[in-house]
CSV table of C-alpha atoms in Angstrom, one decimal:
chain,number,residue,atom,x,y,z
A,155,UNK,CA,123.3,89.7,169.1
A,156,UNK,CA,120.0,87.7,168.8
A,157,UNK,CA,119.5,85.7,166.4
A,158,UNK,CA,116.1,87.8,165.2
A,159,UNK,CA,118.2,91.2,165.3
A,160,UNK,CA,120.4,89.7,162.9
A,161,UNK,CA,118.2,88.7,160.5
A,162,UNK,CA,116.3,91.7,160.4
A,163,UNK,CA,119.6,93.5,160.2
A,164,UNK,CA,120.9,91.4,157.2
A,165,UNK,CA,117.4,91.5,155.4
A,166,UNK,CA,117.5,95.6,156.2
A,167,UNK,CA,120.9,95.6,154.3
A,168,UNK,CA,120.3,93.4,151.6
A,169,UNK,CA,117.0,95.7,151.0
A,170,UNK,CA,118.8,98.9,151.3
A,171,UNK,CA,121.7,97.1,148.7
A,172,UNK,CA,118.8,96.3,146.2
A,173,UNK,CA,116.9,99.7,146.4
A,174,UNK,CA,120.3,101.6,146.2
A,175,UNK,CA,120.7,99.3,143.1
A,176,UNK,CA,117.8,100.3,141.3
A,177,UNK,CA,118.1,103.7,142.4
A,178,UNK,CA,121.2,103.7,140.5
A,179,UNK,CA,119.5,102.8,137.5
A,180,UNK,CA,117.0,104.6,137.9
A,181,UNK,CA,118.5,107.8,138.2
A,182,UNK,CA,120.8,106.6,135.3
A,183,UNK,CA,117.9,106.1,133.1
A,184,UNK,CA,116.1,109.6,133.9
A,185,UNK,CA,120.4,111.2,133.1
A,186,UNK,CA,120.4,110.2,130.0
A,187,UNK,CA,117.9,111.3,127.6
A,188,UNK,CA,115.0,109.0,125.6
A,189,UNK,CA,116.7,107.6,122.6
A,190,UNK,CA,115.6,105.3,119.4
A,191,UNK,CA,118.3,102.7,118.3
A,192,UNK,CA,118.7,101.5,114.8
A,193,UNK,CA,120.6,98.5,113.9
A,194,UNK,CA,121.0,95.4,112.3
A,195,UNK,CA,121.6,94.7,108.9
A,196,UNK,CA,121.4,98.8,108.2
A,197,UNK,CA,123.6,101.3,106.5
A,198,UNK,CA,124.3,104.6,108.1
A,199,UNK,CA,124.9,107.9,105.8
A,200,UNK,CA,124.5,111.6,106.0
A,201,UNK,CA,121.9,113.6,104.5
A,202,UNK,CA,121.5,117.2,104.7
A,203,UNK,CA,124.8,117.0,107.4
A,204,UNK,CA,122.4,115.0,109.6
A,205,UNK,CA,123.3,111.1,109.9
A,206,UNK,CA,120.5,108.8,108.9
A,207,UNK,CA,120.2,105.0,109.3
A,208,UNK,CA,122.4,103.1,112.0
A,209,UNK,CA,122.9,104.7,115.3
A,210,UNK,CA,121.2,106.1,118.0
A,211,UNK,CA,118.8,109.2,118.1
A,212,UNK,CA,117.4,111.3,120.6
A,213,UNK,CA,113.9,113.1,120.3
A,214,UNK,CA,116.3,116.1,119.4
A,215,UNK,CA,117.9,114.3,116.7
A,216,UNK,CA,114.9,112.6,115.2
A,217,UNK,CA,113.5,116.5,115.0
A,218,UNK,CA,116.7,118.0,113.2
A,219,UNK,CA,116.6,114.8,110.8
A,220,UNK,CA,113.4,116.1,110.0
A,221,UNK,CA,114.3,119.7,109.8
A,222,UNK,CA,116.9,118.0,107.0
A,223,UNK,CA,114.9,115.5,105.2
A,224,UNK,CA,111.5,117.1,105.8
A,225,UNK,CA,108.5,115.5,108.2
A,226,UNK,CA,104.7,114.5,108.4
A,227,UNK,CA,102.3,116.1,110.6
A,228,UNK,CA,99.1,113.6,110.8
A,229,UNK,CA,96.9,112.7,113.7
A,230,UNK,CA,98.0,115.6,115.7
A,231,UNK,CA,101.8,114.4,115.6
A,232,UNK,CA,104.7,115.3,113.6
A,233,UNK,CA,107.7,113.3,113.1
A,234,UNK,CA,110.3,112.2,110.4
A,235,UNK,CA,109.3,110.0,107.4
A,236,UNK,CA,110.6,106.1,108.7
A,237,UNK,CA,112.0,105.6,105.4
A,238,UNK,CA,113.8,108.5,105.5
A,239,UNK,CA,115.1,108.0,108.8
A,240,UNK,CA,116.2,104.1,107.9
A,241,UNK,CA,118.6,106.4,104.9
A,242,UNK,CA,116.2,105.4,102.0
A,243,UNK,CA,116.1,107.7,99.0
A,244,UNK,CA,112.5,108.5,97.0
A,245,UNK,CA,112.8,106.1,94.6
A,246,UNK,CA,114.5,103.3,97.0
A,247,UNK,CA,116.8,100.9,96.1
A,248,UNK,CA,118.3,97.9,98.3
A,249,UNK,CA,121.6,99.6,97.9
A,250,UNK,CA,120.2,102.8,100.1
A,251,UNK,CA,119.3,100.5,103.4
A,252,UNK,CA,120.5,97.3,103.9
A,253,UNK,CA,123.7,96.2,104.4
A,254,UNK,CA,123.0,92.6,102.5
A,255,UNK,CA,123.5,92.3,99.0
A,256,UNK,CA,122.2,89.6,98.0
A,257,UNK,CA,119.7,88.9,95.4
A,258,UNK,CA,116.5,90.5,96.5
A,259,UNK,CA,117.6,91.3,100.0
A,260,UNK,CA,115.0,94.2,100.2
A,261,UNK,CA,112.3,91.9,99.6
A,262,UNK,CA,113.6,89.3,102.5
A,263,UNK,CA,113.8,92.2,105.0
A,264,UNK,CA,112.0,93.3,107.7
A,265,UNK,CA,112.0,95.8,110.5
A,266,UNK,CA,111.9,94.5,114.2
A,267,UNK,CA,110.1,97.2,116.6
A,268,UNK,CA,110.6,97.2,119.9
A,269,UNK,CA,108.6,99.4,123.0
A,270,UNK,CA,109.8,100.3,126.2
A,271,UNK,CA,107.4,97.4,127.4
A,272,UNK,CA,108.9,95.0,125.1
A,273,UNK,CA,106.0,94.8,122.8
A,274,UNK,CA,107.2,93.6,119.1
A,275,UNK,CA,106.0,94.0,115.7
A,276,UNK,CA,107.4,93.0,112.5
A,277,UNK,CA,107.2,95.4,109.4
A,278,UNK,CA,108.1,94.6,105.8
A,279,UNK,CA,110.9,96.8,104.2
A,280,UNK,CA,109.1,96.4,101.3
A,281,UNK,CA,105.7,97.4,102.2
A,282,UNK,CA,108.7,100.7,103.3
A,283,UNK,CA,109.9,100.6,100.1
A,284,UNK,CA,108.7,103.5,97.6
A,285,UNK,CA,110.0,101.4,94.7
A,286,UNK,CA,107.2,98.7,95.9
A,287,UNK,CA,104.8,99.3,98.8
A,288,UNK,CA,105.7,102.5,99.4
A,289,UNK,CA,102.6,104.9,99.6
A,290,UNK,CA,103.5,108.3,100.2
A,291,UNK,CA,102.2,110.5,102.3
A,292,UNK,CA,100.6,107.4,104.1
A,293,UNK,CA,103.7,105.8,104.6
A,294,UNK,CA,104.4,105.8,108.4
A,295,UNK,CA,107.0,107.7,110.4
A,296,UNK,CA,108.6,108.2,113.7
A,297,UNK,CA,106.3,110.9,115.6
A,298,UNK,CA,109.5,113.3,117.6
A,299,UNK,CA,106.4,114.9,119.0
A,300,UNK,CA,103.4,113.4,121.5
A,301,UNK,CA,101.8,112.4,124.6
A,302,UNK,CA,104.3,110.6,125.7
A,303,UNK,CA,107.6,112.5,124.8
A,304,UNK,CA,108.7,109.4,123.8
A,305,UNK,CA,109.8,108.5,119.4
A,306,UNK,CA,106.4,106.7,118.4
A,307,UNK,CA,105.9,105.0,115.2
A,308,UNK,CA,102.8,106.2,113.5
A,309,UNK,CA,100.7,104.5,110.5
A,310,UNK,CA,98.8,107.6,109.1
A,311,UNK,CA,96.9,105.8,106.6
A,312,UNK,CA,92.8,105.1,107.6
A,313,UNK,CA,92.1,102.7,109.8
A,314,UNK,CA,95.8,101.5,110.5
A,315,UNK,CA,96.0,103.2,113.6
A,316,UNK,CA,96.4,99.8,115.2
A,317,UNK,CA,99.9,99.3,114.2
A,318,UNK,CA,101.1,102.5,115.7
A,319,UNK,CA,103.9,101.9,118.5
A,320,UNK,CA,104.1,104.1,121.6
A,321,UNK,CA,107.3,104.7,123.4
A,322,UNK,CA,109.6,103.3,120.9
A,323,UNK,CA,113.4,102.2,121.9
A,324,UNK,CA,114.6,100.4,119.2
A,325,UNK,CA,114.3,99.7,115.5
A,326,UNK,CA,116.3,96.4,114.3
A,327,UNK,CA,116.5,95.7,110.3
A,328,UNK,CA,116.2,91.5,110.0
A,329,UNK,CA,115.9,89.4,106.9
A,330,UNK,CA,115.8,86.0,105.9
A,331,UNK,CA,118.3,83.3,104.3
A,332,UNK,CA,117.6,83.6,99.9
A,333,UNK,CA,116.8,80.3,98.9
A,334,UNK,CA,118.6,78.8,96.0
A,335,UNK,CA,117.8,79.3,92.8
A,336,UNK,CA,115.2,77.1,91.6
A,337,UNK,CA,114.7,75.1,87.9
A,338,UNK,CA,111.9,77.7,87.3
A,339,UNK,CA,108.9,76.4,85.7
A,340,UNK,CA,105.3,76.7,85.2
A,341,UNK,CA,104.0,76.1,88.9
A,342,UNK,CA,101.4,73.4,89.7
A,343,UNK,CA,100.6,73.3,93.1
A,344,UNK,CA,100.9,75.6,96.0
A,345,UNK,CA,102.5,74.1,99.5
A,346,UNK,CA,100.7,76.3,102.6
A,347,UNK,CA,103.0,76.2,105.6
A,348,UNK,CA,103.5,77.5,109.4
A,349,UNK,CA,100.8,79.2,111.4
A,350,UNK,CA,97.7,78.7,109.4
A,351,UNK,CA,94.8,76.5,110.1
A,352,UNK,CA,95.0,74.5,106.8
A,353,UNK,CA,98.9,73.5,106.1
A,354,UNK,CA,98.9,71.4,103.2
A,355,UNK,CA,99.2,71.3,98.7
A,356,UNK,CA,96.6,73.5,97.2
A,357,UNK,CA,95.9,72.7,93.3
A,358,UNK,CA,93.7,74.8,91.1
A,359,UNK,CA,90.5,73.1,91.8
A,360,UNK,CA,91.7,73.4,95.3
A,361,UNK,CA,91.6,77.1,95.1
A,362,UNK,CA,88.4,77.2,93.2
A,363,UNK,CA,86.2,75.7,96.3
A,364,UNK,CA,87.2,78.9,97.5
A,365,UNK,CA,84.8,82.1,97.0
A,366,UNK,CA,86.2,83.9,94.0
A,367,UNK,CA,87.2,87.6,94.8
A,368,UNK,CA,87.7,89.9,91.6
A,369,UNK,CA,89.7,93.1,91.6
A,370,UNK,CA,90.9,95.4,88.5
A,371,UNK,CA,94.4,96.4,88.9
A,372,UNK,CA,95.8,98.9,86.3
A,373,UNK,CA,93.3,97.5,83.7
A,374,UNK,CA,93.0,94.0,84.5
A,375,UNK,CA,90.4,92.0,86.2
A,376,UNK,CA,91.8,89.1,87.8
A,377,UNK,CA,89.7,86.1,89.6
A,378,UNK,CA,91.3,84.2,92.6
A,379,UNK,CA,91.2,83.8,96.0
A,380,UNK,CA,91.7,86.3,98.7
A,381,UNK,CA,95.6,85.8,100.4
A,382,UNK,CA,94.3,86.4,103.6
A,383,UNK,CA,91.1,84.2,103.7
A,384,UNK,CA,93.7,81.2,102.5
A,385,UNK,CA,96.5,81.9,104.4
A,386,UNK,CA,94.3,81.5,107.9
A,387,UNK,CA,97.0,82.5,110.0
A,388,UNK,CA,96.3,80.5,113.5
A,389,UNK,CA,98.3,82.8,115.9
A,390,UNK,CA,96.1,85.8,116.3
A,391,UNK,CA,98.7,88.2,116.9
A,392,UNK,CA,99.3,89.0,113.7
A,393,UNK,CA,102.1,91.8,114.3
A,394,UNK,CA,104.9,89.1,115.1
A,395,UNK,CA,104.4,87.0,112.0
A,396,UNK,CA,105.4,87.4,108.5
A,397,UNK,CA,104.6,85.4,105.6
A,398,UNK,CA,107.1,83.8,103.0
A,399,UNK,CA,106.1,83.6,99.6
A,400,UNK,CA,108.6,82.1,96.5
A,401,UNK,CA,108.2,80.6,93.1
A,402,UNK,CA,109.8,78.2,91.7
A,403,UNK,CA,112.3,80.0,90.7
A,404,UNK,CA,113.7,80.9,94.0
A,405,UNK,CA,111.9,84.4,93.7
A,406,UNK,CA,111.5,85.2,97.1
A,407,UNK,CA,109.3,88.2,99.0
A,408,UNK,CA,108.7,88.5,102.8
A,409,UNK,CA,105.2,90.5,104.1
A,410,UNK,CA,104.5,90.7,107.4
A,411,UNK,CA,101.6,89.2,108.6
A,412,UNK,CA,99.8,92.9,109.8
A,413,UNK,CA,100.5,94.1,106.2
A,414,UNK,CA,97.9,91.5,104.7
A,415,UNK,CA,95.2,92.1,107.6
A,416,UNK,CA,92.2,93.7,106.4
A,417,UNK,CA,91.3,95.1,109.7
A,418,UNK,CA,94.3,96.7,109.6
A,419,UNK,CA,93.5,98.5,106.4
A,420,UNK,CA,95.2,96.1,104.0
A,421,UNK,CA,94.3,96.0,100.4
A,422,UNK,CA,92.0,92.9,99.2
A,423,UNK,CA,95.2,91.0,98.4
A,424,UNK,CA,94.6,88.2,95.8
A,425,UNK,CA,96.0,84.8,95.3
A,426,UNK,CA,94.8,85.0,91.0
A,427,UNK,CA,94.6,82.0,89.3
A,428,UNK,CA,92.7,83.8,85.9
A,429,UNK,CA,92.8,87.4,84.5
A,430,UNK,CA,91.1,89.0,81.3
A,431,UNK,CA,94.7,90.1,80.0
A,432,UNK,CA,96.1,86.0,79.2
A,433,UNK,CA,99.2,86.3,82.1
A,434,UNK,CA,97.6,82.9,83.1
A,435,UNK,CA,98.8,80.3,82.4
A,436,UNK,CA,102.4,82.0,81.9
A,437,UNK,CA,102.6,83.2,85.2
A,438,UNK,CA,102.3,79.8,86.6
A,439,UNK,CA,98.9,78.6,87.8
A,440,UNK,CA,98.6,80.7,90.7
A,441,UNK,CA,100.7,84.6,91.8
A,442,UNK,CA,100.3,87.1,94.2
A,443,UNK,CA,98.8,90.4,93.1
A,444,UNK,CA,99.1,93.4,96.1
A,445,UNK,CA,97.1,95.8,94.1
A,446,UNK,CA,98.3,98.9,95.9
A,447,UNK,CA,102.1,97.8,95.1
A,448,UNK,CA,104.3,100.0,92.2
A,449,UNK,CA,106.2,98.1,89.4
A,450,UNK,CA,104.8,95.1,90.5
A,451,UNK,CA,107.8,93.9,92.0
A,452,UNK,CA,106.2,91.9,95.2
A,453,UNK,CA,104.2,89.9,92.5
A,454,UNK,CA,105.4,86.5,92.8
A,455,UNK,CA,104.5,84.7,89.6
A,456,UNK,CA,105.1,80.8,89.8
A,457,UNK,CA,104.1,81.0,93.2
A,458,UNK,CA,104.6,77.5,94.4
A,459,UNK,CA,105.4,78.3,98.5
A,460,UNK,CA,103.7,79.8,101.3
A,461,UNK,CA,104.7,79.6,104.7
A,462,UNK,CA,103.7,82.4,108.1
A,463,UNK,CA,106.3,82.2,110.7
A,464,UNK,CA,106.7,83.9,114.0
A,465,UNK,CA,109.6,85.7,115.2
A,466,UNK,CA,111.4,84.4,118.0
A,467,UNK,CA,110.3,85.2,121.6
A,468,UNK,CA,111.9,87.6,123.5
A,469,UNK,CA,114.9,86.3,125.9
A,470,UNK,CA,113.9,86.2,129.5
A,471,UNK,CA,117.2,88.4,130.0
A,472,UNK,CA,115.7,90.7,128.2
A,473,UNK,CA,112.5,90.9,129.8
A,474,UNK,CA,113.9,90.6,133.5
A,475,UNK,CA,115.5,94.5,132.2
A,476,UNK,CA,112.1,95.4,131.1
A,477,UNK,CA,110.4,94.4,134.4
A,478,UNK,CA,113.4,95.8,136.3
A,479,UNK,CA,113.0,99.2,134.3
A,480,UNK,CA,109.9,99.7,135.7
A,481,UNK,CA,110.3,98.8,138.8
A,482,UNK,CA,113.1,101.7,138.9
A,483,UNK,CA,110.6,104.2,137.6
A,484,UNK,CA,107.9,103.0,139.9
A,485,UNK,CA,110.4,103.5,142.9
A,486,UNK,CA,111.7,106.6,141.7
A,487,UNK,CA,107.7,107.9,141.5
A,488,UNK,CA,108.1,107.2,145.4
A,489,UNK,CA,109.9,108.6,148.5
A,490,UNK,CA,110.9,106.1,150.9
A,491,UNK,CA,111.3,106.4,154.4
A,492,UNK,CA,114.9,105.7,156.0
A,493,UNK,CA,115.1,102.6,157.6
A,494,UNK,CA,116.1,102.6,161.5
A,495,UNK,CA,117.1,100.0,163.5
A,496,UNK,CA,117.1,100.1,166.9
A,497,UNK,CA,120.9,100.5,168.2
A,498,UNK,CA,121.7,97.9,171.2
């Protein structure tokens, strides 16, 4: 056989190997039916004979979870209440999601979000959290109905619409290490760490070259700095990043970074430093104050830390599936023609 013949033979069978491949998949993929995944550090329980938390769910499922736990209809979608769906009661307690016990593992968790295109964004589970950032009817939820027949998560609250996720595949609950308790103590000075602009120690007449922001919160009218203006995060995707904040104490609470991001509808969120009710200097010389938060409990007086992180890139295994995904579903959009080759 000559030599060309032979090649074009071999590279028609490796080609017809590889499509068969993908077809594989591909017809594999379009079998089974669209599903959400929910893992990590979660618990999975039953509520209203419907399993909520850990596991998988289909568009299906996610609508007869809501046909247990109730659902939200807003921008022309309806779907099941996230918190619900992660097995979190009204009032919410650590104890009702995540697995870890440890001391204020709620407040060191977040929620990894993942698209069928491998976009990521991080959310806090306590901005989730009724018991803290909580809101509601504006809390978000997993849409079971929409353009793209696919589980989208949805932020219904004005102007938020930028967080919203379409074609969601999986939700993965994440926290990080406590730190060890600390000697406590008045704070002095505030270390700014990670992605922002202007890393260093912040003092109070540090913070007072600042512009000072004001904002009454159940009666009191504190003076500070805005969190966001100081906290210049340098990375400007701002759904991967979260922000560590801890007193001295070891009092530790984790936002993410699109939480705090007023174009994202966030709250003016203040870094106080003096208030017309005394807390200062008690409360150290500087806390956090999310005005929109219940019992106060993502306050971190003593606030002597401050560091925004980005979570860890994707693996290129993991995007070599993505890319290989599509692929299938682009071939499988197309009819090939057989190959022939031309018999001796």
């Amino acid at each position: 056989m000559p030599k060309n013949q032979h090649r074009i033979r071999t590279a028609v069978f490796f080609g017809a190997a590889c499509f068969s491949v993908l077809t594989a998949l591909c017809l594999n993929a379009i079998a089974e039916p669209v599903t959400l995944a929910l893992s990590g550090s979660l618990t999975s329980s039953s509520t209203g004979g419907v399993t909520v938390g850990a596991g998988a769910y289909t568009i299906q499922q996610l609508a007869e979870v809501g046909a247990a736990i109730g659902t939200v209809t807003a921008d022309g979608r309806t779907g099941v209440p996230l918190w619900g769906l992660l097995g979190g009661n009204s009032t919410g307690t650590a104890s009702d999601v995540v697995t870890d016990s440890g001391k204020n593992a709620i407040l060191r968790s977040y929620l990894l979000a993942t698209n069928s295109s491998g976009f990521q964004a991080v959310i806090s589970m306590g901005e989730l959290d009724p018991f803290f950032g909580g809101k509601g009817s504006d809390s978000p939820f997993i849409a079971f109905s929409g353009p793209t027949g696919s589980p989208a998560l949805v932020f219904p609250q004005m102007n938020a619409a930028g967080r919203n996720i379409e074609n969601l595949t999986s939700l993965q609950v994440l926290s990080v290490p406590a730190l060890p308790v600390g000697p406590g103590g008045l704070s002095t000075s505030l270390m700014l760490s990670g992605n922002v602009s202007s890393p260093g120690t912040y003092t109070l007449a540090d913070l007072k070259k600042f512009p000072p922001v004001t904002e009454t919160v159940s009666g009191d009218i504190y003076t500070g700095v805005s969190l966001w203006t100081l906290l210049s995060a340098n990375d400007s995707n701002v759904f991967t990043q979260y922000v560590l904040a801890a007193g001295t104490d070891g009092y530790e609470v984790l936002f993410s970074l699109a939480e705090l991001d007023p174009s994202l509808a966030a709250q003016n969120n203040l870094l106080p430093y003096a208030d017309t009710a005394g807390q200062f200097p008690a409360d150290g010389f500087v806390r956090i104050v999310i005005p929109g938060d219940n019992h106060a409990g993502r306050y971190v007086s003593n606030l002597n830390q401050l560091e925004v992180t980005s979570i860890p890139e994707p693996s290129t295994l993991l995007l070599l599936g993505w890319s290989l995904l599509a692929l299938c579903s682009l071939r499988c959009s197309y009819k090939l023609p057989d190959a022939k080759l031309k018999e001796e």
